[in-house]
Every structure is written in structure tokens, then in C-alpha cells.
mmCIF file of C-alpha atoms and ligand atoms in Angstrom:
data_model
loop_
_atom_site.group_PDB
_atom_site.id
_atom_site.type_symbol
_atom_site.label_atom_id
_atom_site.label_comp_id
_atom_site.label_asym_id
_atom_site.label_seq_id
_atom_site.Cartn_x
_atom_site.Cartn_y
_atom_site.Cartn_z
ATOM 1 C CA UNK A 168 -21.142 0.218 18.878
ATOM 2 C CA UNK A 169 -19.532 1.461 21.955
ATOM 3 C CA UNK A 170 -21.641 1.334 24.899
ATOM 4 C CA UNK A 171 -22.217 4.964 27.080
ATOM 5 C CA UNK A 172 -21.018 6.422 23.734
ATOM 6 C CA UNK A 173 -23.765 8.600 22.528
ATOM 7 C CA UNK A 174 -23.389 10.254 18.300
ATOM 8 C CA UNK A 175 -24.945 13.828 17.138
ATOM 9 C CA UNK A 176 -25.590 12.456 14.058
ATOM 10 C CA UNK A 177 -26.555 8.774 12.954
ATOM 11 C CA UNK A 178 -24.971 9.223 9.762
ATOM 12 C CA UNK A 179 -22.714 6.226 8.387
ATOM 13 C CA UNK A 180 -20.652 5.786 5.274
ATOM 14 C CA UNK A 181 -21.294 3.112 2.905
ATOM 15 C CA UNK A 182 -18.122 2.308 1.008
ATOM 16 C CA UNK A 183 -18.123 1.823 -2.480
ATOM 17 C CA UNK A 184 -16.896 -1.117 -4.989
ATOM 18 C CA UNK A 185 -15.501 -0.695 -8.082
ATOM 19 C CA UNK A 186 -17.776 -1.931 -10.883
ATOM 20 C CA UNK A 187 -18.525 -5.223 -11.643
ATOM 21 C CA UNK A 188 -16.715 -6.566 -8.601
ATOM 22 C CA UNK A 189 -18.415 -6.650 -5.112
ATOM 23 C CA UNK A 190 -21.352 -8.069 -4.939
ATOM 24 C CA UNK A 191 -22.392 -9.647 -1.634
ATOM 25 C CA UNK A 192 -21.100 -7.546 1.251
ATOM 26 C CA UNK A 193 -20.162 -4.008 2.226
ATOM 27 C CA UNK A 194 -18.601 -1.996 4.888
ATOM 28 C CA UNK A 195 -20.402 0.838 7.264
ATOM 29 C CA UNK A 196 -18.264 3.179 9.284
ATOM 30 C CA UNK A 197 -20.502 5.336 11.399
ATOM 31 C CA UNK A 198 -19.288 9.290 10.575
ATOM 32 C CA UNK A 199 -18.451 10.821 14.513
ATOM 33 C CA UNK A 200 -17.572 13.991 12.803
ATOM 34 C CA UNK A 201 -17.287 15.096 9.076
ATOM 35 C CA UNK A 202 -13.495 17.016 8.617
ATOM 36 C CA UNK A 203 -13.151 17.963 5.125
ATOM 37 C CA UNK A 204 -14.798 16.752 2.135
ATOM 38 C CA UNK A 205 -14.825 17.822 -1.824
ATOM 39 C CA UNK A 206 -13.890 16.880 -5.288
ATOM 40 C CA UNK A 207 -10.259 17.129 -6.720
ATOM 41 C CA UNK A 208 -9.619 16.884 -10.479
ATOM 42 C CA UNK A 209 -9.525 13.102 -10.117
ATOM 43 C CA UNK A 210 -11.294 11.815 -7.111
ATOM 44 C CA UNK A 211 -14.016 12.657 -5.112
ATOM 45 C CA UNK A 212 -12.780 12.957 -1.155
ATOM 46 C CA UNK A 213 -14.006 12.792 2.676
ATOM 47 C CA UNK A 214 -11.972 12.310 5.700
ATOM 48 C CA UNK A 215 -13.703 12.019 8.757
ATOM 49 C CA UNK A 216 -13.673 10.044 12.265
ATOM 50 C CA UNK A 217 -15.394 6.985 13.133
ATOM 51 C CA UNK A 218 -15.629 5.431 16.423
ATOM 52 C CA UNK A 219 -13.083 2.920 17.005
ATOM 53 C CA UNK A 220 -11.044 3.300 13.888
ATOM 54 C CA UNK A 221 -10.749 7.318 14.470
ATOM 55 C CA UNK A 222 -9.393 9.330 11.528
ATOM 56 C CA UNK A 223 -10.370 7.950 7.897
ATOM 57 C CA UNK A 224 -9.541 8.790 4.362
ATOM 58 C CA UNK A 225 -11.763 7.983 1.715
ATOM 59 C CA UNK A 226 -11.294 8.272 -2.118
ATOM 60 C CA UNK A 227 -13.907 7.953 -4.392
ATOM 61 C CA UNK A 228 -16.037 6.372 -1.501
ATOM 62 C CA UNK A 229 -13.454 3.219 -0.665
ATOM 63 C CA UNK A 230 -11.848 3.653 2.541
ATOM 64 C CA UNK A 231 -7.816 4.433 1.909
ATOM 65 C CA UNK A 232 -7.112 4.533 5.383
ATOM 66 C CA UNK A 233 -7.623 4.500 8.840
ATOM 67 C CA UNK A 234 -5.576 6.067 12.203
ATOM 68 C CA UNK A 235 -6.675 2.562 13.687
ATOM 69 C CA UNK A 236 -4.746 0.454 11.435
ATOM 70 C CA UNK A 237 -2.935 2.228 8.570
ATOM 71 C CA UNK A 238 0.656 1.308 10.434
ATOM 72 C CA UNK A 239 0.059 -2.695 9.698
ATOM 73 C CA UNK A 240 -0.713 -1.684 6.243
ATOM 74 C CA UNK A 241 2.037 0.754 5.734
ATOM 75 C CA UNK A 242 5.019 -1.506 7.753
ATOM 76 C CA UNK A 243 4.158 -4.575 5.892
ATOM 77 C CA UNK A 244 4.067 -2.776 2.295
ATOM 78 C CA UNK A 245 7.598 -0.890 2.903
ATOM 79 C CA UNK A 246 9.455 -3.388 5.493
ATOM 80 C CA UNK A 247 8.487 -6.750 3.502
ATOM 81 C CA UNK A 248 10.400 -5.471 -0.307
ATOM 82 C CA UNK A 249 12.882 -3.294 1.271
ATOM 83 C CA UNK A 250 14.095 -5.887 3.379
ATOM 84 C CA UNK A 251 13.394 -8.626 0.592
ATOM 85 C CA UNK A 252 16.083 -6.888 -1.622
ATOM 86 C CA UNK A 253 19.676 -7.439 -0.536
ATOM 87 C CA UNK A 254 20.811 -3.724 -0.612
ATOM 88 C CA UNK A 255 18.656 -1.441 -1.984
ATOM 89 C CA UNK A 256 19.693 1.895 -2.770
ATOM 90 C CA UNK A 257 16.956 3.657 -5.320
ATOM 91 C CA UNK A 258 13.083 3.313 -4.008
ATOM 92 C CA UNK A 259 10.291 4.391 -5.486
ATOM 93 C CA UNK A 260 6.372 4.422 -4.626
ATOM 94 C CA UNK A 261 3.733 5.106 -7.123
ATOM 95 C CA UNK A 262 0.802 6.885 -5.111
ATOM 96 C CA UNK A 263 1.003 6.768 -1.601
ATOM 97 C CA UNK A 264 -0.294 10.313 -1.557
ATOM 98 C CA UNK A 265 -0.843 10.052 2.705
ATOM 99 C CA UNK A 266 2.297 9.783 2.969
ATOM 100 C CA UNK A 267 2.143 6.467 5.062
ATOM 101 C CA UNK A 268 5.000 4.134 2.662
ATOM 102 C CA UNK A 269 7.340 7.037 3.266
ATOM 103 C CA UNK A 270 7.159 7.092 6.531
ATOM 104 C CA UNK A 271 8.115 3.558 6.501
ATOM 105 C CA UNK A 272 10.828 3.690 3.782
ATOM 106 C CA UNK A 273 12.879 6.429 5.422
ATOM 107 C CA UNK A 274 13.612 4.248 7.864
ATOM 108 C CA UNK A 275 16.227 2.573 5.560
ATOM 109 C CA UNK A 276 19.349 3.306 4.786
ATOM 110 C CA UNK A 277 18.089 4.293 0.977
ATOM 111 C CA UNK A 278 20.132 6.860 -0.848
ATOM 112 C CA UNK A 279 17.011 8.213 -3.351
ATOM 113 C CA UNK A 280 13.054 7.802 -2.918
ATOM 114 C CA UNK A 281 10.794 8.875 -5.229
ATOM 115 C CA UNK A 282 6.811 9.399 -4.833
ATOM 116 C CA UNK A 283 4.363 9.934 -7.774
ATOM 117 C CA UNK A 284 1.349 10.499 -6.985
ATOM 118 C CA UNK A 285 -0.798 12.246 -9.339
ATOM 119 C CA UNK A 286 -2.831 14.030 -7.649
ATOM 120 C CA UNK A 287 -1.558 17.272 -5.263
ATOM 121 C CA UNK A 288 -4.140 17.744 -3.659
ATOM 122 C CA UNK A 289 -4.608 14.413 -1.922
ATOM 123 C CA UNK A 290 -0.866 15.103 -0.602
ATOM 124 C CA UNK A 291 -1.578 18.266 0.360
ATOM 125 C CA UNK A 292 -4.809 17.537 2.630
ATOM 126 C CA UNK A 293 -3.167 14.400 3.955
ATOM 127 C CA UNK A 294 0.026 16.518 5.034
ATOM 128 C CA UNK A 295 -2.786 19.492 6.375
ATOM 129 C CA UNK A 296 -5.106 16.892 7.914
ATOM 130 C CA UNK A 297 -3.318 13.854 8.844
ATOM 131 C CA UNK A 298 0.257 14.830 9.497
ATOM 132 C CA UNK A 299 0.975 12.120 11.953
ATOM 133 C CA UNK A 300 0.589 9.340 8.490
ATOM 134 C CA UNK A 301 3.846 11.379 6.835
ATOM 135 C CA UNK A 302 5.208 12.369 10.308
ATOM 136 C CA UNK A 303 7.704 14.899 8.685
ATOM 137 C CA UNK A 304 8.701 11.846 5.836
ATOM 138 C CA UNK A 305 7.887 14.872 3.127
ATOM 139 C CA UNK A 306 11.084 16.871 4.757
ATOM 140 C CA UNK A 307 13.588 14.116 4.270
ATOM 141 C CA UNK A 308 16.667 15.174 2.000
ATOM 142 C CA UNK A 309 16.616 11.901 0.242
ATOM 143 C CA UNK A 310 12.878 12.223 -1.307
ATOM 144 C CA UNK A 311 11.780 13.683 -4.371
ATOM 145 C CA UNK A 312 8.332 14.228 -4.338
ATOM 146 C CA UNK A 313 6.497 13.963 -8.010
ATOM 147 C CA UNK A 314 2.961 14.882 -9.171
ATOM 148 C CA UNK A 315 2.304 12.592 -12.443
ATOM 149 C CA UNK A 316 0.473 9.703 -13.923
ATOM 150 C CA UNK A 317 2.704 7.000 -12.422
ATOM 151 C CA UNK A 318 2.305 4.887 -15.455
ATOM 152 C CA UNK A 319 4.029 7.596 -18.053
ATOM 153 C CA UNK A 320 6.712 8.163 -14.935
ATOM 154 C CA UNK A 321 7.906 4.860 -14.778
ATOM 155 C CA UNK A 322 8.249 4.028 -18.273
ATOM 156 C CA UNK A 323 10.815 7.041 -18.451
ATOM 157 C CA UNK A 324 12.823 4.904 -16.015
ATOM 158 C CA UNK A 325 14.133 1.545 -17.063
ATOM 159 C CA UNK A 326 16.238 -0.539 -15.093
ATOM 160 C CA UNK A 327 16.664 2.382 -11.956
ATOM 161 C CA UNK A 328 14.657 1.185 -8.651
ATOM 162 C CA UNK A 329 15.828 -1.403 -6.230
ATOM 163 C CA UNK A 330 12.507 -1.658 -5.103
ATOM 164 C CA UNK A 331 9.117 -0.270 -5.980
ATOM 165 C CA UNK A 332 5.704 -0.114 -4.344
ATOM 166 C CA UNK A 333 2.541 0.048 -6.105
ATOM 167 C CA UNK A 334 0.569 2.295 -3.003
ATOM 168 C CA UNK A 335 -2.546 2.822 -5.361
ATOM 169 C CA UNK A 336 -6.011 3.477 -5.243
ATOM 170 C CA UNK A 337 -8.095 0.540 -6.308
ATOM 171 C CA UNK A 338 -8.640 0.191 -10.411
ATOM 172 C CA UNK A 339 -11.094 2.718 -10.822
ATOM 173 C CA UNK A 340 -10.631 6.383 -11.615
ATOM 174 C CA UNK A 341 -6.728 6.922 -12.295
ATOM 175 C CA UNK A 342 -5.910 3.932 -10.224
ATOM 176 C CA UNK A 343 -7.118 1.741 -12.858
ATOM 177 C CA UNK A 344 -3.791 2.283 -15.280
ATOM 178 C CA UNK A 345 -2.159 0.845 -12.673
ATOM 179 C CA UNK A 346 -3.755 -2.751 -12.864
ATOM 180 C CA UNK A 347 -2.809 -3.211 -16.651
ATOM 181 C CA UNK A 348 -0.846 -5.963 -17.455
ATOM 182 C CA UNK A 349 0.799 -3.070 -19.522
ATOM 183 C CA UNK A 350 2.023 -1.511 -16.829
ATOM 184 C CA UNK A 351 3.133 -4.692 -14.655
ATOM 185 C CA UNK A 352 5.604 -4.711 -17.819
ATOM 186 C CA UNK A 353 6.749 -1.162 -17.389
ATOM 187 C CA UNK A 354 7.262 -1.796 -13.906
ATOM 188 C CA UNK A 355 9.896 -5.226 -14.957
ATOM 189 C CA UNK A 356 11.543 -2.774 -16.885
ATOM 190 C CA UNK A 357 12.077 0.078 -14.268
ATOM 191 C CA UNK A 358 13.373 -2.886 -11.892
ATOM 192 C CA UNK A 359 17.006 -3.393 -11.911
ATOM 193 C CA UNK A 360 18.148 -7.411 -12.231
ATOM 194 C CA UNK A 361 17.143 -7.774 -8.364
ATOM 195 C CA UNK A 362 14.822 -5.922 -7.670
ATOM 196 C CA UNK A 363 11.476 -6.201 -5.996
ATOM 197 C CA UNK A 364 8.278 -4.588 -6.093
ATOM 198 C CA UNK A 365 5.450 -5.027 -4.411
ATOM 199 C CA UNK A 366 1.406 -3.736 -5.340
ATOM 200 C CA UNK A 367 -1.624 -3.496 -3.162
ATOM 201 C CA UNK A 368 -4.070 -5.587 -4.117
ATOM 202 C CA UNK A 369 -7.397 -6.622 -1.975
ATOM 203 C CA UNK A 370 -9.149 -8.714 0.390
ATOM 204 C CA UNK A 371 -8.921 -12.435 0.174
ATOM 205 C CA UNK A 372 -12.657 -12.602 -0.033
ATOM 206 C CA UNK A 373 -11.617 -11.745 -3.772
ATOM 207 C CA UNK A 374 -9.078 -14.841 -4.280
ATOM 208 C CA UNK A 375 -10.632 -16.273 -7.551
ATOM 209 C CA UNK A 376 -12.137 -13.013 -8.630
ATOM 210 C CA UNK A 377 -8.903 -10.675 -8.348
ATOM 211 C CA UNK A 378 -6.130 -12.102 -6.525
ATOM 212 C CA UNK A 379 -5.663 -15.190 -8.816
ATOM 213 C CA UNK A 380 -6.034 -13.482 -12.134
ATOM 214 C CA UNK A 381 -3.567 -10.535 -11.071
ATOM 215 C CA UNK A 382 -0.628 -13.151 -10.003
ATOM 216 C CA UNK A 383 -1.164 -14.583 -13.556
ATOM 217 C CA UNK A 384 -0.578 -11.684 -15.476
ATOM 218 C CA UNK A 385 2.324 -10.534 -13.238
ATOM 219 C CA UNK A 386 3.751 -13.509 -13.839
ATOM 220 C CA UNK A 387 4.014 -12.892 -17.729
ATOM 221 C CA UNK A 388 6.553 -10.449 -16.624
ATOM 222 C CA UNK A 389 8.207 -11.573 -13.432
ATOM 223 C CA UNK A 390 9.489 -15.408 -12.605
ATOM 224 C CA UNK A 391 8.647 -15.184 -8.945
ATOM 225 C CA UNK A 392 5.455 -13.971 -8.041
ATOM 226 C CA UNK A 393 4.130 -14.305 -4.502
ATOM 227 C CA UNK A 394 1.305 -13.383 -2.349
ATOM 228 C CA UNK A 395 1.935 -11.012 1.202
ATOM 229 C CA UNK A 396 -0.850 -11.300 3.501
ATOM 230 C CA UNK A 397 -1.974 -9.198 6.221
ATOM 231 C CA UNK A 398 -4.844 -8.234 9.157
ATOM 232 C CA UNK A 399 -6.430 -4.875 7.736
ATOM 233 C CA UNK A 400 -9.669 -4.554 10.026
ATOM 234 C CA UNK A 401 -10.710 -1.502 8.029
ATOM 235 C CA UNK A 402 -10.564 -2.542 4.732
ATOM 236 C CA UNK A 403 -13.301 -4.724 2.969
ATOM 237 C CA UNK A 404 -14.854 -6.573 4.952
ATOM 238 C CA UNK A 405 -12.258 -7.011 7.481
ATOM 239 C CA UNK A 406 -10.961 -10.027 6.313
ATOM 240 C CA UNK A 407 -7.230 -10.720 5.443
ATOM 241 C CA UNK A 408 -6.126 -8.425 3.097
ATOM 242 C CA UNK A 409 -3.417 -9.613 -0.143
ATOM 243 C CA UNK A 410 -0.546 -7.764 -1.297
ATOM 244 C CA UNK A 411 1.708 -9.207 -4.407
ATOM 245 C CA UNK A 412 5.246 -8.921 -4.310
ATOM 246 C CA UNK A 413 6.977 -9.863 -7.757
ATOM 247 C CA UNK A 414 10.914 -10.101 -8.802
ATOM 248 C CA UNK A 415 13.036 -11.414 -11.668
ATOM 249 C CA UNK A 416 15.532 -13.174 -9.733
ATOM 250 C CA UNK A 417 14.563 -12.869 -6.013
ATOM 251 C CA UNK A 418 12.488 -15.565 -4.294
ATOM 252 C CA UNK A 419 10.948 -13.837 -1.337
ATOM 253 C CA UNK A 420 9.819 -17.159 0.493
ATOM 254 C CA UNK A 421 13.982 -18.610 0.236
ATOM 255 C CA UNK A 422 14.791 -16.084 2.802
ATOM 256 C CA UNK A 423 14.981 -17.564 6.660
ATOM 257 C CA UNK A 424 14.090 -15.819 9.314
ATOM 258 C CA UNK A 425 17.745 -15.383 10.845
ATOM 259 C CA UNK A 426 18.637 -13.256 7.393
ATOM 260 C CA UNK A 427 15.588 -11.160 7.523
ATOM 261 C CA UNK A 428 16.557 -10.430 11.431
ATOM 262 C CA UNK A 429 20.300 -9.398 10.398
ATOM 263 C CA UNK A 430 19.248 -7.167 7.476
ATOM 264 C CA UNK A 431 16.354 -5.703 9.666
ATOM 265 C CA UNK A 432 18.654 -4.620 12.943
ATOM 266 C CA UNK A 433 21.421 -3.735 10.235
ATOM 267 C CA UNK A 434 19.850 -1.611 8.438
ATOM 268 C CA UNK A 435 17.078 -0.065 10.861
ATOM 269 C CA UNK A 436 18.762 -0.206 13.875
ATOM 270 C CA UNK A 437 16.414 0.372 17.019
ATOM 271 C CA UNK A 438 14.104 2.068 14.499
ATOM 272 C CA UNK A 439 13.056 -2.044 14.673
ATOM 273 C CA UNK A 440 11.469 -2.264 17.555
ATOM 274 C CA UNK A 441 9.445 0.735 17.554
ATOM 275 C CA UNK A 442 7.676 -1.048 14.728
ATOM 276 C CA UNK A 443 4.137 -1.746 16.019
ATOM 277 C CA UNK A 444 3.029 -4.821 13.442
ATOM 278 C CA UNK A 445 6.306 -5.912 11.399
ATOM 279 C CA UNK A 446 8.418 -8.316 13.104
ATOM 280 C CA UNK A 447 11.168 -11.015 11.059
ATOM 281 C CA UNK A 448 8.971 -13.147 11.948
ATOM 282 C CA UNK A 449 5.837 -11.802 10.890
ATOM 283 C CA UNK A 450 7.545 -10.615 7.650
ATOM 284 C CA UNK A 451 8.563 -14.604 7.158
ATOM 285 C CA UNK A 452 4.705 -15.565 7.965
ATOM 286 C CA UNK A 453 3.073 -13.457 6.000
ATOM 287 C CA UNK A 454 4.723 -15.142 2.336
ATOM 288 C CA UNK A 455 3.367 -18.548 4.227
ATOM 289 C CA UNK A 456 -0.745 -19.203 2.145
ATOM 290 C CA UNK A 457 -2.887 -21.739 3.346
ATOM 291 C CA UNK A 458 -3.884 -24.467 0.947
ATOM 292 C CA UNK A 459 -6.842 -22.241 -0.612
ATOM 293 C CA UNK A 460 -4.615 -19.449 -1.576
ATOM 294 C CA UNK A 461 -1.708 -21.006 -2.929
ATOM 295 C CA UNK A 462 -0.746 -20.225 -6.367
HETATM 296 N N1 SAM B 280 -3.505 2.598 1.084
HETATM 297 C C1 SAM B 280 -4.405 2.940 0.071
HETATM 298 C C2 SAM B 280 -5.244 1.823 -0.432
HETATM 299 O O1 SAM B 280 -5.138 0.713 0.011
HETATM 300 O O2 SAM B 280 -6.074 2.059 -1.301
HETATM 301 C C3 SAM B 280 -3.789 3.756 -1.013
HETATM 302 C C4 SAM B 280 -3.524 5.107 -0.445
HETATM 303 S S1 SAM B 280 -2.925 6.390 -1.407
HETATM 304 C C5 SAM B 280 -3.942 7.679 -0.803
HETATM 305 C C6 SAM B 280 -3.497 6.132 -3.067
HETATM 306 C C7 SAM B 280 -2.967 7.208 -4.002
HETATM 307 O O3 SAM B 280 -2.851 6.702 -5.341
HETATM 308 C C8 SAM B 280 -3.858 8.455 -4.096
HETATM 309 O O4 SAM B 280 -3.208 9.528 -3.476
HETATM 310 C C9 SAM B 280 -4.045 8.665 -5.606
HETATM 311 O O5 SAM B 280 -4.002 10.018 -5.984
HETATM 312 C C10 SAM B 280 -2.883 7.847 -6.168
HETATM 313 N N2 SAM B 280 -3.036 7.427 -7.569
HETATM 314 C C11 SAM B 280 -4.129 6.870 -8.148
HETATM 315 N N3 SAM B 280 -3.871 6.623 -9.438
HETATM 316 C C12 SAM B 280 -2.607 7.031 -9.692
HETATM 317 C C13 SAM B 280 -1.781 7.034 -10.856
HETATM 318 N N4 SAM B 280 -2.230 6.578 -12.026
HETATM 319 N N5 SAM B 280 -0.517 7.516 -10.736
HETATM 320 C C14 SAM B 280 -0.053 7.985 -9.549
HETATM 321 N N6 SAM B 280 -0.794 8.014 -8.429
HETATM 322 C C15 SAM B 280 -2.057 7.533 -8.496
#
């Protein structure tokens, strides 16, 4: 706790786990101040501030972001495929309904992005309550903006996206269509021959429990399949956090740092630097697992 800092309330959230998976820890995030909270027709909501991490968005009771670190997780989700893929053109991102992968993906030099996100309400709060995630992203010519099951979207759409980001909530409530190996099949198929997506996964903590099962059923469906990882002090338990990326034909770890630099200044220009967490390097570090969590 911060010292001299004194609370009205001594209220904390608890987050939740999804059942059946975790069962020895938990995360507390002391509530400064409730701002909105309620049910939509999928998901139960709260956003409120917390010392240190200030503005947080939970669904369902599991933290989807925080103002304290939601740019590491947002850079290294958008930044790592786009610049992965050798030219994309058509992105896509199922969820992402703060807005935060947009933000990101704008940046490029992308002709069309799609979001689906099925739930409108969660967009609509986020762009009400936390406008600085989206920061105007919503506005941008390029970006059609969908409200639908992400699973029955994609399957409409074989062989279209350069590259495609899985921005979900965790697999429970409608989230949970989107961990089916059924769906990591639909997503091969909505990939053109290059392409690259890339899903949000978990915490490390979960290696043999999630991580390792996940990267063998993507892997029924995509030759390379390869683990992202990342600092995300908000999220469970604060330990490193994994994203997957997957491709038919692209091997994310073959790229040196020297390409990644020329395709990041080509196509984001001094848009680069403002970046707060994604460097070449980073990007190049992050595909790099020690011995425990390789594959
Ligand atoms: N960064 C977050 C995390 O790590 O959990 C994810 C943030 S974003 C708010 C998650 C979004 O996924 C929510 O807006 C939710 O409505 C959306 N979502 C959940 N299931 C979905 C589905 N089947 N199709 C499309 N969007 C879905």
C-alpha cells in the first residue's frame, strides 16, 4: 500500500478464475473508487480505480485491463504479428472491445481492419469511460467495427486476413468458443498462405495446465506455433504473461532483429518511438523461452 495514502472504503476486488483452473493463488486490487458497474447480456462488468494501477476493467470478475499497464499488453499483441507478416494489408481482431489492439494496429499502414466483438455494450462503456484505451482508433476510415460471435464471423471469411488477433476474454462465458480447437481451424482458414495470428492466452504460472495443451492443438492446424511472452503486472498473479502466435508458412523466431527494425521504421515511421514497451528488440526477445517453457 502506498504510504500517507489514506482509502474511504477498505473494499478490494477478488478476481475470479475460470472453473476448474486456478487453484492456489489469487489477485486483490483494493477499489479507490467504484465508476460504473452492471450486467450486459453476456458478462457481468465493473470498472473502477485502484491505487497504483489506476483505471481497471473487469469482466465477469477477471481483470481485462488496467491504465497502469494495458499499453505493454496492447503493443506487444498488435506490433509482434503485424510486423511478423511481410506486408499485411487486411487485419482483423476478434474482441478487443476497449479498443486497446486498435489503437495499436492503426498505426500501420493496413488498408482494412475489422473488430468483432460481440458484445456493444462493452465497446460502448470502454469508448464512454476509458477513451484514452481507443484514443479516437473507433474514427479511423479504415475500420469496420462488428458486433457478432467472432466464431460464426470468421468462418464466413476464408483465406481474407493478413493477420488476426485473438483479443478475448478468458474461456468462460462467450470467450470460451474461442479456445476450441474448432475454431483454431476456422481461424487457418480465414488466414491467407502467410499470414499470422496471434491469441491471448495466460500467465506462465499455467505452462503445463494451459499453455502447453493450447500450442498442441494449434498446432493440428498451423506448422509453426510459438510462444510471445510478456511483463503484465496486473494480470494473474503478476507473473509473465504468454501469448501464442501461429502461421502456416511464417516462422516468427527466423526473423533478425535488423529486419524487424526496417519493417518497424518503414512502416510506422516516428509513430516507433513513441511506443512505450515494444522495441525490435524486445519484439525479437520476447519469441526467446527459457528451457522450462520451450515447446
Ligand atoms: N485484454 C483482455 C484480456 O486479456 O482478457 C481482453 C480485453 S477485451 C475487453 C475482451 C473482449 O472479448 C470483450 O469485449 C468481450 O465482449 C469479447 N468477446 C468475448 N467472447 C467473444 C466472442 N465469442 N466473439 C467476439 N468477442 C468476444
Amino acid at each position: 500500500m502506498q504510504r500517507g495514502v489514506t482509502f474511504k472504503t477498505d473494499e478490494w476486488f477478488i478476481e475470479n478464475s475460470f472453473p476448474g483452473v486456478r487453484r492456489c493463488k489469487t489477485d486483490a486490487f483494493r477499489i479507490q473508487k467504484k465508476i460504473l458497474s452492471g450486467k450486459t447480456k453476456y458478462q457481468e462488468y465493473l470498472i473502477f480505480e485502484s491505487p497504483g494501477f489506476g483505471k481497471i476493467l473487469a469482466l465477469d470478475r477477471i481483470i481485462q485491463l488496467s491504465q497502469s499497464d494495458e499499453f505493454i499488453y496492447h503493443e506487444m499483441i498488435a506490433h509482434v504479428p503485424l510486423l511478423t507478416h511481410s506486408d499485411p494489408k487486411r487485419f482483423l481482431v476478434v474482441g478487443g472491445g476497449d479498443g486497446g489492439v486498435l489503437r495499436e494496429s492503426v498505426k500501420h499502414p493496413l488498408k482494412e481492419l475489422y473488430m468483432v466483438d460481440i458484445d456493444k455494450e462493452v465497446v460502448a462503456m470502454a469508448r464512454k469511460y476509458l477513451p484514452f484505451i481507443s484514443n479516437g482508433a473507433f474514427n479511423d476510415s479504415r475500420v469496420n467495427l462488428l458486433f457478432a460471435n467472432g466464431k460464426t464471423f470468421i468462418k464466413e471469411h476464408k483465406n481474407y486476413f493478413d493477420c488476426i488477433v485473438i483479443d478475448s476474454t478468458d474461456p468462460v462465458g462467450p470467450g470460451k468458443a474461442l479456445f476450441e480447437a474448432s475454431f483454431y481451424r476456422d481461424v487457418a482458414k480465414s488466414l491467407t498462405k502467410d499470414g499470422v495470428a496471434i491469441f491471448q492466452l495466460g500467465p506462465f504460472l499455467d505452462f503445463n495446465l494451459i499453455i502447453k495443451g493450447t500450442a498442441k492443438k494449434l498446432k493440428r492446424f498451423f506448422r509453426y506455433v510459438n510462444l510471445e511472452r510478456l511483463a503484465m503486472p496486473s494480470y494473474s498473479c503478476g507473473c509473465e504473461y504468454c501469448f501464442i502466435l501461429a502461421s502456416k508458412t511464417v516462422d516468427p523466431t527466423k526473423l533478425s532483429v535488423s529486419v524487424i527494425r526496417g519493417r518497424a521504421r518503414k512502416r510506422l515511421g516516428s509513430k516507433l518511438d513513441a511506443l512505450k514497451y515494444y522495441t525490435p528488440e524486445v519484439h525479437h526477445a520476447s519469441l526467446v523461452m527459457p528451457k522450462l517453457w520451450q515447446l
